[in-house]
Amino acid sequence: MNSAKKFLAGFTFIELIVVIAITLLSFTGVISGYNKFHDNQKVKQATATVRSNLRLAQANANSGKKPTTNCSTLNGYRVTFLTNSYTISIFCKEGFSGAVTNTLPTGITFTNPLPPTITFLNLGRGVEGFTSFTTLRVSGYGKIENIIINNNGL
């Protein structure tokens, strides 16, 4: 009779631990990369929203859109900035009305120096608040996005 030993097929405990460790390290890298991508997308989306709202204010000023009450003459749409928010107001002869304040998402701010107060003048008369152009910097999570506004707007 043959006295050869029979070996069972399978993996050793050490081999299983090594495979699990390599898998966990791979997942850590993937999750870290995803979090960085997600943070970058937050800043890009916040910038796109600000740009879109500024374009809407400019379009409303260019078309002469004004409230039906308490606004005999539209001067334009004025935008004021704080560190984490901005307010768009309708600027009429009688004063300001229809102010809408938009808050940036948590962790995202306008970078100093804060941009000046910007007024999109009515009927395509340009922009007031700076000499030739201004750069609006939106920052967060180590990333900065710029919005450049010149005398003609966005």
mmCIF file of N, CA, C and O in Angstrom, residues 7 9 40 52 62 100 105 126 146 149:
data_model
loop_
_atom_site.group_PDB
_atom_site.id
_atom_site.type_symbol
_atom_site.label_atom_id
_atom_site.label_comp_id
_atom_site.label_asym_id
_atom_site.label_seq_id
_atom_site.Cartn_x
_atom_site.Cartn_y
_atom_site.Cartn_z
ATOM 1 N N PHE A 7 -2.764 15.847 -0.205
ATOM 2 C CA PHE A 7 -2.875 17.270 0.105
ATOM 3 C C PHE A 7 -4.269 17.744 -0.273
ATOM 4 O O PHE A 7 -4.781 17.405 -1.342
ATOM 5 N N ALA A 9 -6.830 20.543 -1.558
ATOM 6 C CA ALA A 9 -6.750 21.744 -2.402
ATOM 7 C C ALA A 9 -7.330 22.929 -1.636
ATOM 8 O O ALA A 9 -8.324 22.809 -0.943
ATOM 9 N N ASN A 40 -14.262 68.456 -5.864
ATOM 10 C CA ASN A 40 -14.028 69.314 -7.038
ATOM 11 C C ASN A 40 -15.335 69.607 -7.761
ATOM 12 O O ASN A 40 -15.567 70.729 -8.224
ATOM 13 N N SER A 52 -24.716 81.215 -13.722
ATOM 14 C CA SER A 52 -26.064 81.167 -14.287
ATOM 15 C C SER A 52 -26.952 82.267 -13.702
ATOM 16 O O SER A 52 -27.691 82.946 -14.431
ATOM 17 N N ASN A 62 -30.868 93.560 -19.433
ATOM 18 C CA ASN A 62 -30.817 93.870 -20.870
ATOM 19 C C ASN A 62 -32.203 93.959 -21.491
ATOM 20 O O ASN A 62 -32.438 94.763 -22.396
ATOM 21 N N VAL A 100 -33.038 88.857 -3.827
ATOM 22 C CA VAL A 100 -32.945 87.413 -3.646
ATOM 23 C C VAL A 100 -31.517 87.097 -3.213
ATOM 24 O O VAL A 100 -30.565 87.416 -3.921
ATOM 25 N N PRO A 105 -22.905 76.645 -1.052
ATOM 26 C CA PRO A 105 -22.904 75.415 -0.241
ATOM 27 C C PRO A 105 -21.840 75.456 0.853
ATOM 28 O O PRO A 105 -20.852 76.182 0.761
ATOM 29 N N GLY A 126 -24.313 98.083 -20.345
ATOM 30 C CA GLY A 126 -23.043 97.639 -19.763
ATOM 31 C C GLY A 126 -23.154 97.301 -18.291
ATOM 32 O O GLY A 126 -24.222 96.993 -17.777
ATOM 33 N N ASN A 146 -12.802 80.509 -11.394
ATOM 34 C CA ASN A 146 -12.936 81.942 -11.671
ATOM 35 C C ASN A 146 -14.113 82.234 -12.586
ATOM 36 O O ASN A 146 -14.397 81.463 -13.505
ATOM 37 N N ILE A 149 -15.885 88.910 -15.277
ATOM 38 C CA ILE A 149 -16.942 89.816 -15.709
ATOM 39 C C ILE A 149 -16.264 91.067 -16.261
ATOM 40 O O ILE A 149 -15.452 91.684 -15.574
#
